[in-house]
Amino acid sequence: GNSVTQMEGPVTLSEEAFLTINCTYTATGYPSLFWYVQYPGEGLQLLLKATKADDKGSNKGFEATYRKETTSFHLEKGSVQVSDSAVYFCALRIQETSGSRLTFGEGTQLTVNP
Amino acid sequence: DGGITQSPKYLFRKEGQNVTLSCEQNLNHDAMYWYRQDPGQGLRLIYYSQIVNDFQKGDIAEGYSVSREKKESFPLTVTSAQKNPTAFYLCASSSPTVSGTQYFGPGTRLLVL
């Protein structure tokens, strides 16, 4: 079946540090890949996405590259801010005969200290 | 503004009671989804609907029911058969594009009295 594995959290960084959150996946076929962010008490917001191998998604200083050879989609940011503190979810989408659905990782809690 | 609205923000359920969570979207999306989120965990799919008057069970459909009578609306009923309903419920919608990006509502937190 399809699955997503994220690095375990929580992750705690100082402001301006470099961030990497690892995400690997298992899928039949060719999934689209996503990173979502969730702030406390809110719904999920799309952060970035990639639809095919070697695509790079980017938004608000965050980047992730769709690596088919390593089945990975690691999230990176060069300099984090306190406002980046949130839970980050990696997800994949596969088109099935009954429609498409997302499969999520467990989420990684990020705390950035001033 | 286009978006997804969920109501209420907080909902309290008494033992043996059915409660209905509302989800409305004005994005003209065909597909809609319901997820359950427990503390410190990822999202689990309850039900989804690709078109009006059709829906499929997700991974944890037991104790829940849905309807899709209008394109804009996808209400979720948490029945008394759901023995552990306390969770954060998220609704999402998507259009049938290549990426099929899902957009989420703000969520409803259900608590049992």
Tab-separated table of C-alpha atoms in Angstrom:
chain	number	residue	atom	x	y	z
A	1	GLY	CA	0.000	0.000	0.000
A	2	ASN	CA	0.867	3.675	0.003
A	3	SER	CA	2.599	5.191	3.015
A	4	VAL	CA	4.549	8.250	4.140
A	5	THR	CA	7.241	8.282	6.808
A	6	GLN	CA	8.391	11.530	8.393
A	7	MET	CA	11.268	12.129	10.753
A	8	GLU	CA	10.162	11.987	14.324
A	9	GLY	CA	9.740	15.165	16.263
A	10	PRO	CA	9.594	17.356	18.028
A	11	VAL	CA	12.277	19.467	16.415
A	12	THR	CA	13.559	22.509	18.294
A	13	LEU	CA	15.764	25.100	16.602
A	14	SER	CA	17.066	28.571	17.249
A	15	GLU	CA	16.028	31.407	14.999
A	16	GLU	CA	18.027	31.585	11.735
A	17	ALA	CA	19.050	27.914	11.953
A	18	PHE	CA	18.847	25.577	8.960
A	19	LEU	CA	15.848	23.248	8.857
A	20	THR	CA	15.496	19.796	7.341
A	21	ILE	CA	12.476	17.579	7.890
A	22	ASN	CA	12.874	14.205	6.225
A	23	CYS	CA	10.046	12.543	4.337
A	24	THR	CA	10.147	9.254	2.463
A	25	TYR	CA	7.305	7.457	0.778
A	26	THR	CA	6.132	4.132	-0.585
A	27	ALA	CA	3.676	4.204	-3.438
A	28	THR	CA	2.422	2.183	-6.355
A	29	GLY	CA	2.492	4.338	-9.438
A	30	TYR	CA	3.561	7.954	-9.661
A	31	PRO	CA	2.299	10.085	-6.796
A	32	SER	CA	2.090	13.824	-6.393
A	33	LEU	CA	3.820	14.995	-3.212
A	34	PHE	CA	2.846	17.742	-0.792
A	35	TRP	CA	3.930	19.542	2.348
A	36	TYR	CA	1.219	21.037	4.526
A	37	VAL	CA	1.629	23.212	7.627
A	38	GLN	CA	-0.732	23.364	10.609
A	39	TYR	CA	-0.686	26.165	13.173
A	40	PRO	CA	-2.235	25.504	16.596
A	41	GLY	CA	-5.996	25.052	16.508
A	42	GLU	CA	-6.212	25.567	12.754
A	43	GLY	CA	-6.692	23.533	9.604
A	44	LEU	CA	-3.914	22.532	7.233
A	45	GLN	CA	-2.441	24.993	4.750
A	46	LEU	CA	-0.684	23.904	1.604
A	47	LEU	CA	2.974	24.868	1.829
A	48	LEU	CA	4.339	23.443	-1.421
A	49	LYS	CA	3.905	20.590	-3.864
A	50	ALA	CA	5.576	18.640	-6.680
A	51	THR	CA	3.838	16.521	-9.262
A	52	LYS	CA	6.681	14.629	-10.949
A	53	ALA	CA	10.230	13.451	-10.400
A	54	ASP	CA	12.897	16.156	-10.062
A	55	ASP	CA	10.289	18.897	-9.585
A	56	LYS	CA	11.148	21.375	-6.851
A	57	GLY	CA	8.344	22.944	-4.867
A	58	SER	CA	9.035	26.208	-3.059
A	59	ASN	CA	7.138	28.750	-0.994
A	60	LYS	CA	7.978	31.256	1.775
A	61	GLY	CA	11.627	30.185	1.800
A	62	PHE	CA	10.785	26.479	2.110
A	63	GLU	CA	11.877	24.022	-0.578
A	64	ALA	CA	11.471	20.322	-1.328
A	65	THR	CA	12.621	18.269	-4.321
A	66	TYR	CA	10.779	15.170	-5.568
A	67	ARG	CA	13.486	12.463	-5.632
A	68	LYS	CA	12.172	9.337	-7.297
A	69	GLU	CA	15.431	7.397	-6.914
A	70	THR	CA	15.376	7.771	-3.141
A	71	THR	CA	11.565	8.048	-2.825
A	72	SER	CA	12.019	11.207	-0.776
A	73	PHE	CA	10.621	14.718	-0.493
A	74	HIS	CA	12.615	16.362	2.283
A	75	LEU	CA	11.570	19.839	3.439
A	76	GLU	CA	14.294	22.476	3.873
A	77	LYS	CA	14.582	26.103	4.858
A	78	GLY	CA	17.811	28.030	5.104
A	79	SER	CA	16.888	30.311	8.010
A	80	VAL	CA	13.866	29.618	10.199
A	81	GLN	CA	11.864	32.207	12.074
A	82	VAL	CA	9.826	32.020	15.261
A	83	SER	CA	6.709	32.307	13.102
A	84	ASP	CA	7.605	28.983	11.410
A	85	SER	CA	6.729	27.128	14.614
A	86	ALA	CA	3.997	24.682	13.596
A	87	VAL	CA	3.344	21.056	12.692
A	88	TYR	CA	4.468	20.003	9.222
A	89	PHE	CA	2.850	17.143	7.313
A	90	CYS	CA	4.196	15.343	4.273
A	91	ALA	CA	1.580	13.711	2.042
A	92	LEU	CA	1.251	11.852	-1.231
A	93	ARG	CA	-1.632	11.626	-3.651
A	94	ILE	CA	-2.356	8.655	-5.856
A	95	GLN	CA	-5.115	8.520	-8.426
A	96	GLU	CA	-7.247	5.406	-7.841
A	97	THR	CA	-10.237	4.031	-9.744
A	98	SER	CA	-12.552	5.359	-7.015
A	99	GLY	CA	-10.918	8.779	-7.133
A	100	SER	CA	-7.858	10.331	-5.548
A	101	ARG	CA	-6.932	10.527	-1.895
A	102	LEU	CA	-4.100	11.830	0.229
A	103	THR	CA	-1.972	9.684	2.494
A	104	PHE	CA	-0.331	11.669	5.316
A	105	GLY	CA	2.722	11.199	7.446
A	106	GLU	CA	2.441	11.506	11.212
A	107	GLY	CA	3.520	15.142	11.263
A	108	THR	CA	6.615	16.830	12.705
A	109	GLN	CA	6.291	19.471	15.394
A	110	LEU	CA	8.740	22.349	14.862
A	111	THR	CA	9.493	24.897	17.572
A	112	VAL	CA	11.730	27.848	16.787
A	113	ASN	CA	13.118	29.778	19.733
A	114	PRO	CA	14.208	33.437	19.534
B	1	ASP	CA	-13.539	35.208	-0.858
B	2	GLY	CA	-13.431	31.581	-1.910
B	3	GLY	CA	-12.823	28.968	0.701
B	4	ILE	CA	-14.051	26.208	2.940
B	5	THR	CA	-16.087	26.879	6.046
B	6	GLN	CA	-16.719	24.473	8.885
B	7	SER	CA	-19.133	24.963	11.703
B	8	PRO	CA	-19.282	24.997	14.584
B	9	LYS	CA	-15.693	25.559	15.752
B	10	TYR	CA	-16.416	23.572	18.939
B	11	LEU	CA	-19.118	20.947	19.392
B	12	PHE	CA	-20.155	19.027	22.464
B	13	ARG	CA	-21.807	15.645	22.313
B	14	LYS	CA	-23.647	13.816	25.024
B	15	GLU	CA	-23.470	10.048	25.347
B	16	GLY	CA	-25.732	8.306	22.842
B	17	GLN	CA	-26.306	11.444	20.796
B	18	ASN	CA	-25.762	11.953	17.068
B	19	VAL	CA	-24.152	15.215	16.023
B	20	THR	CA	-23.634	16.723	12.573
B	21	LEU	CA	-20.611	18.746	11.487
B	22	SER	CA	-21.070	21.177	8.638
B	23	CYS	CA	-18.692	21.694	5.719
B	24	GLU	CA	-19.376	24.161	2.900
B	25	GLN	CA	-17.129	25.211	0.018
B	26	ASN	CA	-17.506	27.887	-2.658
B	27	LEU	CA	-14.454	26.846	-4.669
B	28	ASN	CA	-16.558	24.920	-7.201
B	29	HIS	CA	-14.598	21.783	-6.345
B	30	ASP	CA	-16.035	18.405	-7.266
B	31	ALA	CA	-14.363	16.348	-4.558
B	32	MET	CA	-14.744	16.701	-0.795
B	33	TYR	CA	-13.185	14.846	2.125
B	34	TRP	CA	-13.506	14.346	5.872
B	35	TYR	CA	-10.502	13.605	8.097
B	36	ARG	CA	-10.088	12.903	11.757
B	37	GLN	CA	-7.036	14.133	13.668
B	38	ASP	CA	-6.130	12.887	17.136
B	39	PRO	CA	-3.584	14.690	19.337
B	40	GLY	CA	-0.029	14.254	18.090
B	41	GLN	CA	-1.124	12.153	15.155
B	42	GLY	CA	-1.589	12.500	11.440
B	43	LEU	CA	-4.859	12.692	9.560
B	44	ARG	CA	-7.031	9.675	8.898
B	45	LEU	CA	-9.605	9.641	6.119
B	46	ILE	CA	-13.215	9.043	7.187
B	47	TYR	CA	-15.229	9.516	3.972
B	48	TYR	CA	-14.756	11.159	0.613
B	49	SER	CA	-16.955	12.143	-2.294
B	50	GLN	CA	-15.862	12.683	-5.878
B	51	ILE	CA	-19.236	13.892	-7.184
B	52	VAL	CA	-22.691	14.796	-5.951
B	53	ASN	CA	-24.798	11.890	-4.677
B	54	ASP	CA	-21.783	9.592	-4.449
B	55	PHE	CA	-19.301	8.920	-1.657
B	56	GLN	CA	-16.843	6.243	-0.512
B	57	LYS	CA	-15.661	5.006	2.851
B	58	GLY	CA	-12.194	5.925	3.915
B	59	ASP	CA	-10.021	4.127	6.437
B	60	ILE	CA	-12.102	4.766	9.576
B	61	ALA	CA	-15.738	5.094	8.416
B	62	GLU	CA	-17.325	3.041	11.205
B	63	GLY	CA	-19.554	5.172	13.409
B	64	TYR	CA	-19.805	7.991	10.852
B	65	SER	CA	-22.172	8.830	8.011
B	66	VAL	CA	-22.198	11.469	5.261
B	67	SER	CA	-24.373	12.838	2.486
B	68	ARG	CA	-23.590	14.771	-0.665
B	69	GLU	CA	-26.813	16.274	-1.967
B	70	LYS	CA	-25.196	19.479	-3.182
B	71	LYS	CA	-21.805	20.158	-4.719
B	72	GLU	CA	-21.063	22.815	-2.096
B	73	SER	CA	-21.930	20.811	0.994
B	74	PHE	CA	-20.630	17.608	2.618
B	75	PRO	CA	-21.979	17.216	6.178
B	76	LEU	CA	-20.572	14.569	8.501
B	77	THR	CA	-22.696	12.881	11.173
B	78	VAL	CA	-20.949	11.341	14.141
B	79	THR	CA	-23.319	8.663	15.356
B	80	SER	CA	-23.706	7.120	18.788
B	81	ALA	CA	-21.951	4.049	17.387
B	82	GLN	CA	-18.682	6.007	17.362
B	83	LYS	CA	-17.407	5.196	20.844
B	84	ASN	CA	-14.436	7.533	20.864
B	85	PRO	CA	-15.523	10.639	18.953
B	86	THR	CA	-13.348	13.212	20.730
B	87	ALA	CA	-11.044	14.569	18.006
B	88	PHE	CA	-10.383	17.435	15.619
B	89	TYR	CA	-12.342	17.022	12.370
B	90	LEU	CA	-11.090	18.537	9.142
B	91	CYS	CA	-12.944	18.937	5.866
B	92	ALA	CA	-11.163	19.408	2.550
B	93	SER	CA	-11.995	19.821	-1.111
B	94	SER	CA	-10.149	19.492	-4.403
B	95	SER	CA	-10.614	19.911	-8.130
B	96	PRO	CA	-9.697	17.205	-10.645
B	97	THR	CA	-6.392	18.713	-11.761
B	98	VAL	CA	-3.117	16.847	-12.244
B	99	SER	CA	-1.945	17.544	-8.723
B	100	GLY	CA	-5.388	17.290	-7.117
B	101	THR	CA	-4.365	19.677	-4.382
B	102	GLN	CA	-6.653	19.504	-1.375
B	103	TYR	CA	-7.612	22.676	0.476
B	104	PHE	CA	-8.685	22.473	4.089
B	105	GLY	CA	-11.235	24.165	6.290
B	106	PRO	CA	-10.440	25.496	9.781
B	107	GLY	CA	-11.709	22.371	11.551
B	108	THR	CA	-14.271	21.462	14.211
B	109	ARG	CA	-13.233	20.187	17.618
B	110	LEU	CA	-15.687	17.624	18.989
B	111	LEU	CA	-15.781	16.951	22.709
B	112	VAL	CA	-17.842	14.424	24.629
B	113	LEU	CA	-19.634	15.556	27.789
